[in-house]
Short mmCIF file of C-alpha atoms in Angstrom, two decimals:
data_model
loop_
_atom_site.label_atom_id
_atom_site.label_comp_id
_atom_site.label_asym_id
_atom_site.label_seq_id
_atom_site.Cartn_x
_atom_site.Cartn_y
_atom_site.Cartn_z
CA MET A 282 -9.13 -45.43 6.95
CA ARG A 283 -11.57 -47.99 5.58
CA LEU A 284 -12.73 -47.57 1.97
CA ALA A 285 -14.61 -49.75 -0.49
CA LEU A 286 -15.62 -50.15 -4.12
CA LEU A 287 -19.23 -51.19 -4.77
CA GLY A 288 -20.33 -52.62 -8.11
CA ASP A 289 -20.81 -55.65 -10.30
CA PRO A 290 -18.36 -56.65 -11.68
CA VAL A 291 -15.53 -55.30 -9.52
CA LEU A 292 -12.92 -58.06 -9.33
CA HIS A 293 -11.21 -56.72 -12.47
CA SER A 294 -10.98 -53.19 -11.08
CA ARG A 295 -7.68 -51.36 -10.73
CA SER A 296 -9.16 -49.04 -8.10
CA PRO A 297 -7.92 -51.01 -5.05
CA ALA A 298 -4.32 -50.89 -6.28
CA ILE A 299 -4.63 -47.19 -7.14
CA HIS A 300 -6.07 -46.15 -3.78
CA GLU A 301 -3.92 -48.36 -1.60
CA ALA A 302 -0.83 -46.94 -3.33
CA ALA A 303 -2.12 -43.41 -2.70
CA LEU A 304 -2.81 -44.11 0.98
CA ALA A 305 0.67 -45.55 1.44
CA ALA A 306 2.32 -42.63 -0.36
CA CYS A 307 0.57 -40.18 1.97
CA GLY A 308 1.34 -42.20 5.10
CA ILE A 309 -2.32 -42.93 5.75
CA GLY A 310 -3.11 -46.33 7.22
CA GLY A 311 -6.08 -47.96 5.59
CA THR A 312 -7.61 -50.45 3.21
CA TYR A 313 -9.65 -50.29 0.02
CA GLU A 314 -11.82 -53.33 -0.56
CA ALA A 315 -13.64 -54.34 -3.75
CA ARG A 316 -17.12 -55.59 -2.83
CA LEU A 317 -19.30 -57.39 -5.33
CA SER A 318 -22.53 -55.49 -4.72
CA GLY A 319 -26.16 -55.03 -5.58
CA PRO A 320 -28.64 -52.46 -4.25
CA ALA A 321 -28.80 -54.12 -0.83
CA GLU A 322 -25.03 -53.87 -0.42
CA VAL A 323 -25.12 -50.17 -1.32
CA ARG A 324 -27.69 -49.62 1.43
CA GLU A 325 -25.52 -51.56 3.88
CA ALA A 326 -22.45 -49.50 2.96
CA CYS A 327 -24.40 -46.29 3.52
CA GLU A 328 -25.38 -47.52 6.97
CA GLU A 329 -21.72 -48.28 7.69
CA ILE A 330 -20.77 -44.73 6.65
CA ARG A 331 -23.46 -43.24 8.91
CA ALA A 332 -22.18 -45.35 11.78
CA GLY A 333 -18.56 -44.41 11.16
CA LEU A 334 -17.57 -47.97 10.27
CA LEU A 335 -16.71 -47.06 6.67
CA ASP A 336 -14.99 -43.81 5.68
CA GLY A 337 -16.11 -43.77 2.08
CA ALA A 338 -16.85 -45.74 -1.04
CA ASN A 339 -16.64 -45.59 -4.77
CA VAL A 340 -19.63 -46.81 -6.74
CA THR A 341 -19.45 -48.18 -10.25
CA MET A 342 -21.96 -49.52 -12.72
CA PRO A 343 -24.73 -50.49 -12.46
CA LEU A 344 -25.28 -48.90 -9.05
CA LYS A 345 -24.63 -45.18 -9.49
CA ALA A 346 -28.33 -44.26 -9.55
CA VAL A 347 -28.95 -46.52 -6.53
CA ALA A 348 -26.18 -44.71 -4.65
CA LEU A 349 -27.82 -41.39 -5.44
CA ALA A 350 -31.15 -42.61 -4.07
CA GLU A 351 -29.50 -43.95 -0.90
CA SER A 352 -27.55 -40.73 -0.20
CA ASP A 353 -28.95 -38.31 2.38
CA ARG A 354 -27.86 -35.44 0.16
CA ALA A 355 -25.99 -35.06 -3.10
CA SER A 356 -23.55 -32.64 -4.68
CA ASP A 357 -24.54 -30.55 -7.67
CA PRO A 358 -22.61 -32.74 -10.16
CA ALA A 359 -24.19 -35.91 -8.78
CA GLY A 360 -27.67 -34.43 -8.92
CA ARG A 361 -27.24 -33.12 -12.42
CA LEU A 362 -25.93 -36.43 -13.75
CA GLY A 363 -28.33 -38.52 -11.71
CA ALA A 364 -25.38 -40.63 -10.59
CA VAL A 365 -23.06 -40.99 -7.60
CA ASN A 366 -19.59 -42.50 -7.85
CA THR A 367 -18.27 -41.34 -4.48
CA LEU A 368 -19.86 -41.68 -1.04
CA PHE A 369 -18.60 -40.09 2.15
CA GLY A 370 -19.86 -39.22 5.59
CA SER A 371 -20.64 -35.80 7.04
CA LEU A 372 -22.11 -35.31 10.52
CA GLY A 373 -23.70 -38.74 10.53
CA SER A 374 -25.16 -38.38 7.03
CA VAL A 375 -24.15 -39.89 3.71
CA VAL A 376 -23.20 -37.47 0.95
CA GLY A 377 -23.21 -38.62 -2.67
CA ASP A 378 -20.73 -36.96 -5.01
CA ASN A 379 -19.52 -37.48 -8.56
CA THR A 380 -15.94 -37.01 -9.76
CA ASP A 381 -16.61 -37.93 -13.40
CA ILE A 382 -16.86 -34.33 -14.65
CA SER A 383 -13.77 -33.08 -12.83
CA GLY A 384 -11.93 -36.26 -13.82
CA ILE A 385 -12.66 -35.75 -17.51
CA ASN A 386 -11.43 -32.16 -17.42
CA HIS A 387 -8.34 -33.07 -15.41
CA ALA A 388 -7.34 -35.86 -17.82
CA TRP A 389 -8.15 -33.61 -20.80
CA LEU A 390 -5.86 -30.80 -19.68
CA ARG A 391 -3.13 -33.06 -18.32
CA ARG A 392 -2.69 -34.76 -21.69
CA GLY A 393 -2.92 -31.58 -23.74
CA VAL A 394 -6.13 -32.46 -25.56
CA PRO A 395 -7.21 -29.31 -27.46
CA ASP A 396 -9.46 -27.12 -25.36
CA ASP A 397 -10.79 -24.96 -28.20
CA ALA A 398 -12.02 -27.58 -30.68
CA PRO A 399 -15.51 -28.97 -31.28
CA VAL A 400 -16.23 -32.20 -29.42
CA LEU A 401 -17.89 -35.35 -30.77
CA VAL A 402 -19.23 -37.55 -27.97
CA LEU A 403 -19.90 -41.19 -28.87
CA GLY A 404 -22.52 -42.92 -26.72
CA ALA A 405 -25.67 -42.00 -24.83
CA GLY A 406 -25.16 -43.42 -21.33
CA GLY A 407 -23.79 -42.10 -18.07
CA ALA A 408 -20.25 -41.64 -19.37
CA ALA A 409 -21.54 -39.61 -22.31
CA ALA A 410 -23.62 -37.47 -19.94
CA ALA A 411 -20.52 -36.64 -17.89
CA ALA A 412 -18.59 -35.78 -21.06
CA LEU A 413 -21.33 -33.42 -22.27
CA VAL A 414 -21.43 -31.57 -18.96
CA ALA A 415 -17.62 -31.49 -18.64
CA ARG A 416 -17.17 -29.94 -22.07
CA GLU A 417 -20.18 -27.63 -21.90
CA GLY A 418 -19.32 -24.41 -23.69
CA SER A 419 -17.56 -26.14 -26.58
CA PRO A 420 -19.43 -26.84 -29.83
CA LEU A 421 -20.86 -30.27 -28.98
CA PHE A 422 -21.97 -33.13 -31.21
CA ILE A 423 -23.28 -36.47 -30.01
CA SER A 424 -23.68 -39.75 -31.83
CA SER A 425 -25.28 -42.98 -30.67
CA ARG A 426 -26.21 -46.29 -32.23
CA ARG A 427 -29.76 -45.59 -31.00
CA PRO A 428 -31.23 -42.72 -33.05
CA GLY A 429 -32.64 -40.01 -30.82
CA ALA A 430 -30.83 -41.19 -27.69
CA GLY A 431 -28.14 -38.53 -27.96
CA SER A 432 -30.59 -35.65 -28.18
CA ALA A 433 -32.58 -37.07 -25.29
CA LEU A 434 -29.47 -37.33 -23.12
CA ALA A 435 -28.40 -33.78 -23.90
CA SER A 436 -31.86 -32.57 -22.93
CA VAL A 437 -31.77 -34.45 -19.62
CA VAL A 438 -28.46 -32.89 -18.54
CA GLY A 439 -29.35 -29.48 -19.95
CA VAL A 440 -26.55 -29.17 -22.49
CA ALA A 441 -26.87 -27.92 -26.07
CA ALA A 442 -25.56 -30.61 -28.44
CA VAL A 443 -26.27 -31.53 -32.05
CA GLU A 444 -27.08 -35.18 -32.64
CA ILE A 445 -25.52 -36.65 -35.77
CA PRO A 446 -25.86 -40.16 -37.24
CA TRP A 447 -23.68 -42.94 -35.91
CA ARG A 448 -20.50 -43.37 -37.99
CA ARG A 449 -20.48 -39.75 -39.23
CA PRO A 450 -17.21 -37.94 -38.40
CA VAL A 451 -16.77 -34.32 -37.42
CA ASP A 452 -13.56 -33.02 -38.98
CA GLY A 453 -11.30 -31.10 -36.61
CA ALA A 454 -13.08 -32.37 -33.50
CA VAL A 455 -11.90 -34.04 -30.33
CA VAL A 456 -13.59 -37.44 -30.20
CA VAL A 457 -14.79 -38.73 -26.83
CA ASN A 458 -15.40 -42.46 -26.86
CA ALA A 459 -17.98 -42.91 -24.11
CA THR A 460 -18.87 -46.43 -25.27
CA PRO A 461 -17.32 -49.78 -24.28
CA LEU A 462 -15.84 -50.17 -27.77
CA GLY A 463 -12.15 -50.92 -27.38
CA MET A 464 -12.24 -52.74 -24.04
CA HIS A 465 -11.89 -56.07 -25.83
CA GLY A 466 -10.09 -54.88 -28.94
CA GLU A 467 -13.11 -53.54 -30.84
CA THR A 468 -12.59 -50.63 -33.24
CA LEU A 469 -14.63 -47.47 -33.69
CA PRO A 470 -16.38 -47.02 -37.05
CA ALA A 471 -13.90 -46.43 -39.87
CA GLY A 472 -13.06 -42.79 -40.52
CA LEU A 473 -14.24 -41.35 -37.21
CA LEU A 474 -10.69 -40.59 -36.08
CA LYS A 475 -9.14 -39.77 -39.47
CA ASN A 476 -9.33 -35.98 -39.05
CA ALA A 477 -9.75 -35.83 -35.27
CA VAL A 478 -7.46 -33.42 -33.44
CA GLY A 479 -7.60 -35.31 -30.14
CA LEU A 480 -9.17 -38.26 -28.33
CA LEU A 481 -10.52 -39.05 -24.89
CA ASP A 482 -11.00 -42.81 -24.91
CA MET A 483 -12.90 -43.85 -21.80
CA ALA A 484 -12.57 -47.55 -22.62
CA TYR A 485 -9.57 -49.41 -21.24
CA GLY A 486 -8.48 -53.00 -21.12
CA PRO A 487 -5.33 -55.08 -20.70
CA ALA A 488 -3.85 -53.59 -23.90
CA VAL A 489 -3.83 -50.26 -25.70
CA THR A 490 -7.16 -49.80 -27.44
CA PRO A 491 -7.23 -49.65 -31.26
CA SER A 492 -8.51 -46.07 -31.05
CA VAL A 493 -5.54 -44.91 -28.98
CA ALA A 494 -3.18 -46.75 -31.33
CA GLU A 495 -4.72 -45.00 -34.33
CA MET A 496 -4.09 -41.57 -32.82
CA VAL A 497 -0.29 -41.77 -32.87
CA GLY A 498 1.16 -38.26 -32.96
CA ARG A 499 -2.04 -36.61 -31.76
CA PRO A 500 -3.00 -35.84 -28.12
CA VAL A 501 -4.82 -38.63 -26.33
CA ALA A 502 -6.20 -39.13 -22.83
CA ASP A 503 -6.93 -42.81 -22.35
CA GLY A 504 -9.20 -44.73 -20.00
CA LEU A 505 -6.54 -45.10 -17.33
CA ASP A 506 -5.86 -41.36 -17.37
CA LEU A 507 -9.55 -40.87 -16.67
CA LEU A 508 -9.70 -43.60 -14.01
CA VAL A 509 -6.77 -42.05 -12.15
CA ALA A 510 -8.27 -38.56 -12.38
CA GLN A 511 -11.61 -39.79 -11.05
CA ALA A 512 -9.83 -41.67 -8.26
CA ALA A 513 -7.80 -38.58 -7.35
CA GLY A 514 -11.02 -36.63 -6.89
CA SER A 515 -12.42 -39.27 -4.56
CA PHE A 516 -9.17 -39.54 -2.62
CA GLU A 517 -9.11 -35.80 -1.97
CA ILE A 518 -12.75 -35.82 -0.83
CA TRP A 519 -12.07 -38.62 1.67
CA THR A 520 -8.68 -37.51 3.00
CA GLY A 521 -8.49 -33.75 2.48
CA ARG A 522 -5.01 -34.37 1.05
CA THR A 523 -3.64 -33.64 -2.41
CA ALA A 524 -3.75 -36.85 -4.41
CA PRO A 525 -0.35 -38.28 -5.41
CA ILE A 526 -1.19 -38.50 -9.11
CA ALA A 527 2.12 -39.98 -10.26
CA VAL A 528 1.93 -42.76 -7.67
CA MET A 529 -1.68 -43.52 -8.58
CA GLU A 530 -0.90 -43.63 -12.28
CA SER A 531 2.03 -45.95 -11.72
CA ALA A 532 -0.22 -48.32 -9.79
CA ALA A 533 -2.89 -48.16 -12.50
CA ARG A 534 -0.43 -49.00 -15.26
CA SER A 535 1.58 -51.62 -13.37
CA PRO A 536 1.76 -54.90 -15.32
CA GLY A 537 0.70 -56.75 -12.19
CA THR A 538 -2.51 -54.76 -11.77
CA PRO A 539 -5.68 -56.63 -12.86
#
């Protein structure tokens, strides 16, 4: 099985280690290659999938919208989010899918993040869009450093959410950090987590983020939980096999993984 990751940057990604460990655990011969890519490389990968030379690909920023445009058809989640993170072949065509929504919910439940609390989503990009759709049905609040961006995003994905000013907490809420804050040791605005009942921190880096550290004693799903859950969704699409979550998580958290 030949798989690839398309994006820029990709050399830091833990996805190759995660997927190669999963393939080995399931006894599936194959490779997973990180390809530094732009739009032209996404088109080339789609042609490889149509020709049967590539079995599938993950797509990361900033190429998820490009992957949607290059797909012959798209799943409902991909169409709703306007983004594809998983490509696979079907009868000579390229199908674009998105495992962000299912990944968020899987990580949420696996780590015991409260399922009946209001949710405060921080950010107004693609990650925030996936969080809004994933938690649709909960009381939703959204906060962005760009006034109006949160309301606009909620409208685009068709989810009811109340925009509140950046830095304003919502007591008793689960906070979803859908911003890059924390990847390089940055902190969220003071007080946002003080009375939070849970956290989904999409940011991850070489060390525990300050937000995760602040939540000691409260349920947290971190960025690697989400990465593994997203990867598991892709793996199952490509192979038709149940993803070996424990093996994939071990590979993601291995000290030797980039």
